[in-house]
């Protein structure tokens, strides 16, 4: 049992090492922007970092894809990825988003279909 545990530890350390080698995008390259006007908004609605699958709140706003330091596209400099920010890499986290449509509007919506990724190949 001990050799298996040792191997698992080596694999885990290797996975962490690979993640630390991953080069993140700068805020500018990711088209990241944070609008202070949205800081007090309901973050469960709209395209905010808070609702993105890549956003991590632990340790102050971080993103798995975008570097937290440096200027955004508007020149604002901060050391976090703000929950009220957004970028071109946004992928919705459906567990955080609240649907604001009325029951009648929502009745005809196939929510599972809406979760599928649509690419340019799907649009003709």
mmCIF file of C-alpha atoms in Angstrom:
data_model
loop_
_atom_site.group_PDB
_atom_site.id
_atom_site.type_symbol
_atom_site.label_atom_id
_atom_site.label_comp_id
_atom_site.label_asym_id
_atom_site.label_seq_id
_atom_site.Cartn_x
_atom_site.Cartn_y
_atom_site.Cartn_z
ATOM 1 C CA UNK A 1 0.000 0.000 0.000
ATOM 2 C CA UNK A 2 2.863 2.412 0.749
ATOM 3 C CA UNK A 3 4.332 2.338 -2.804
ATOM 4 C CA UNK A 4 0.914 3.222 -4.252
ATOM 5 C CA UNK A 5 0.594 6.187 -1.898
ATOM 6 C CA UNK A 6 4.099 7.361 -2.827
ATOM 7 C CA UNK A 7 3.212 7.181 -6.522
ATOM 8 C CA UNK A 8 -0.002 9.143 -5.944
ATOM 9 C CA UNK A 9 1.948 11.856 -4.137
ATOM 10 C CA UNK A 10 4.457 12.058 -7.020
ATOM 11 C CA UNK A 11 1.594 12.350 -9.522
ATOM 12 C CA UNK A 12 -0.094 15.080 -7.467
ATOM 13 C CA UNK A 13 3.163 17.037 -7.180
ATOM 14 C CA UNK A 14 3.690 16.677 -10.931
ATOM 15 C CA UNK A 15 0.187 17.973 -11.648
ATOM 16 C CA UNK A 16 0.748 21.018 -9.424
ATOM 17 C CA UNK A 17 4.118 21.620 -11.068
ATOM 18 C CA UNK A 18 2.493 21.531 -14.517
ATOM 19 C CA UNK A 19 -0.120 24.068 -13.425
ATOM 20 C CA UNK A 20 2.526 26.459 -12.121
ATOM 21 C CA UNK A 21 4.316 26.311 -15.501
ATOM 22 C CA UNK A 22 1.144 27.342 -17.365
ATOM 23 C CA UNK A 23 1.501 30.838 -18.794
ATOM 24 C CA UNK A 24 -1.562 32.979 -18.117
ATOM 25 C CA UNK A 25 -2.786 35.742 -20.413
ATOM 26 C CA UNK A 26 -2.223 39.357 -19.440
ATOM 27 C CA UNK A 27 -5.362 41.362 -18.705
ATOM 28 C CA UNK A 28 -4.853 43.253 -21.970
ATOM 29 C CA UNK A 29 -4.436 40.119 -24.078
ATOM 30 C CA UNK A 30 -7.579 38.585 -22.534
ATOM 31 C CA UNK A 31 -9.567 41.803 -23.147
ATOM 32 C CA UNK A 32 -10.265 41.945 -19.416
ATOM 33 C CA UNK A 33 -12.252 44.907 -18.146
ATOM 34 C CA UNK A 34 -13.770 45.783 -14.811
ATOM 35 C CA UNK A 35 -16.360 48.510 -14.477
ATOM 36 C CA UNK A 36 -16.594 50.037 -11.006
ATOM 37 C CA UNK A 37 -20.231 50.909 -11.783
ATOM 38 C CA UNK A 38 -21.007 47.177 -11.555
ATOM 39 C CA UNK A 39 -19.198 46.596 -8.241
ATOM 40 C CA UNK A 40 -22.463 46.608 -6.272
ATOM 41 C CA UNK A 41 -24.514 44.751 -8.900
ATOM 42 C CA UNK A 42 -26.241 41.415 -8.456
ATOM 43 C CA UNK A 43 -23.369 39.285 -9.724
ATOM 44 C CA UNK A 44 -25.643 36.285 -10.298
ATOM 45 C CA UNK A 45 -26.956 38.090 -13.389
ATOM 46 C CA UNK A 46 -24.842 39.061 -16.373
ATOM 47 C CA UNK A 47 -21.420 38.197 -17.732
ATOM 48 C CA UNK A 48 -19.219 38.748 -14.685
ATOM 49 C CA UNK A 49 -16.068 36.954 -13.572
ATOM 50 C CA UNK A 50 -18.104 35.876 -10.556
ATOM 51 C CA UNK A 51 -20.140 33.629 -12.883
ATOM 52 C CA UNK A 52 -17.164 32.302 -14.860
ATOM 53 C CA UNK A 53 -15.884 28.751 -14.424
ATOM 54 C CA UNK A 54 -12.292 30.050 -14.359
ATOM 55 C CA UNK A 55 -12.752 32.562 -11.517
ATOM 56 C CA UNK A 56 -11.490 31.640 -8.037
ATOM 57 C CA UNK A 57 -12.397 33.697 -4.975
ATOM 58 C CA UNK A 58 -9.908 32.034 -2.602
ATOM 59 C CA UNK A 59 -7.120 34.441 -1.690
ATOM 60 C CA UNK A 60 -8.745 37.426 -3.407
ATOM 61 C CA UNK A 61 -10.033 37.291 -6.990
ATOM 62 C CA UNK A 62 -7.897 35.044 -9.169
ATOM 63 C CA UNK A 63 -8.453 33.497 -12.564
ATOM 64 C CA UNK A 64 -7.059 30.270 -13.974
ATOM 65 C CA UNK A 65 -6.500 31.930 -17.377
ATOM 66 C CA UNK A 66 -5.771 35.612 -16.753
ATOM 67 C CA UNK A 67 -2.940 37.180 -14.735
ATOM 68 C CA UNK A 68 -4.288 39.230 -11.835
ATOM 69 C CA UNK A 69 -1.677 41.992 -12.046
ATOM 70 C CA UNK A 70 -1.451 44.773 -14.604
ATOM 71 C CA UNK A 71 -3.802 47.115 -16.443
ATOM 72 C CA UNK A 72 -7.146 46.174 -17.979
ATOM 73 C CA UNK A 73 -8.282 47.445 -21.390
ATOM 74 C CA UNK A 74 -9.387 50.744 -19.832
ATOM 75 C CA UNK A 75 -5.997 51.269 -18.159
ATOM 76 C CA UNK A 76 -7.230 50.475 -14.651
ATOM 77 C CA UNK A 77 -4.559 48.692 -12.612
ATOM 78 C CA UNK A 78 -5.482 46.312 -9.816
ATOM 79 C CA UNK A 79 -3.951 43.228 -8.217
ATOM 80 C CA UNK A 80 -7.083 41.077 -8.529
ATOM 81 C CA UNK A 81 -9.536 39.680 -11.011
ATOM 82 C CA UNK A 82 -12.617 41.488 -9.771
ATOM 83 C CA UNK A 83 -15.906 39.619 -9.412
ATOM 84 C CA UNK A 84 -17.507 42.427 -11.463
ATOM 85 C CA UNK A 85 -14.952 42.050 -14.273
ATOM 86 C CA UNK A 86 -15.184 40.095 -17.510
ATOM 87 C CA UNK A 87 -12.933 39.028 -20.390
ATOM 88 C CA UNK A 88 -12.921 37.242 -23.735
ATOM 89 C CA UNK A 89 -12.307 33.893 -22.020
ATOM 90 C CA UNK A 90 -15.607 33.979 -20.123
ATOM 91 C CA UNK A 91 -17.275 30.571 -19.741
ATOM 92 C CA UNK A 92 -20.540 30.572 -17.760
ATOM 93 C CA UNK A 93 -20.800 28.642 -14.517
ATOM 94 C CA UNK A 94 -24.468 27.652 -14.615
ATOM 95 C CA UNK A 95 -24.437 26.761 -10.905
ATOM 96 C CA UNK A 96 -23.958 30.456 -10.042
ATOM 97 C CA UNK A 97 -26.168 32.185 -12.604
ATOM 98 C CA UNK A 98 -29.758 33.001 -11.650
ATOM 99 C CA UNK A 99 -32.312 32.911 -14.434
ATOM 100 C CA UNK A 100 -34.299 36.159 -14.401
ATOM 101 C CA UNK A 101 -36.874 35.263 -17.070
ATOM 102 C CA UNK A 102 -40.566 34.943 -16.246
ATOM 103 C CA UNK A 103 -42.134 31.487 -16.092
ATOM 104 C CA UNK A 104 -43.802 32.010 -19.483
ATOM 105 C CA UNK A 105 -40.539 33.073 -21.132
ATOM 106 C CA UNK A 106 -38.668 30.195 -19.526
ATOM 107 C CA UNK A 107 -41.215 27.462 -20.377
ATOM 108 C CA UNK A 108 -40.108 27.179 -24.009
ATOM 109 C CA UNK A 109 -36.359 27.180 -23.276
ATOM 110 C CA UNK A 110 -34.386 23.946 -23.495
ATOM 111 C CA UNK A 111 -31.828 24.629 -20.739
ATOM 112 C CA UNK A 112 -29.697 21.597 -21.573
ATOM 113 C CA UNK A 113 -29.392 22.741 -25.196
ATOM 114 C CA UNK A 114 -28.345 26.201 -24.004
ATOM 115 C CA UNK A 115 -25.441 24.668 -22.089
ATOM 116 C CA UNK A 116 -23.958 23.225 -25.293
ATOM 117 C CA UNK A 117 -21.083 25.136 -26.783
ATOM 118 C CA UNK A 118 -21.866 26.771 -30.104
ATOM 119 C CA UNK A 119 -19.001 27.307 -32.504
ATOM 120 C CA UNK A 120 -18.764 29.054 -35.845
ATOM 121 C CA UNK A 121 -19.082 25.607 -37.474
ATOM 122 C CA UNK A 122 -22.598 25.385 -35.989
ATOM 123 C CA UNK A 123 -23.691 28.683 -37.533
ATOM 124 C CA UNK A 124 -24.254 28.590 -41.273
#
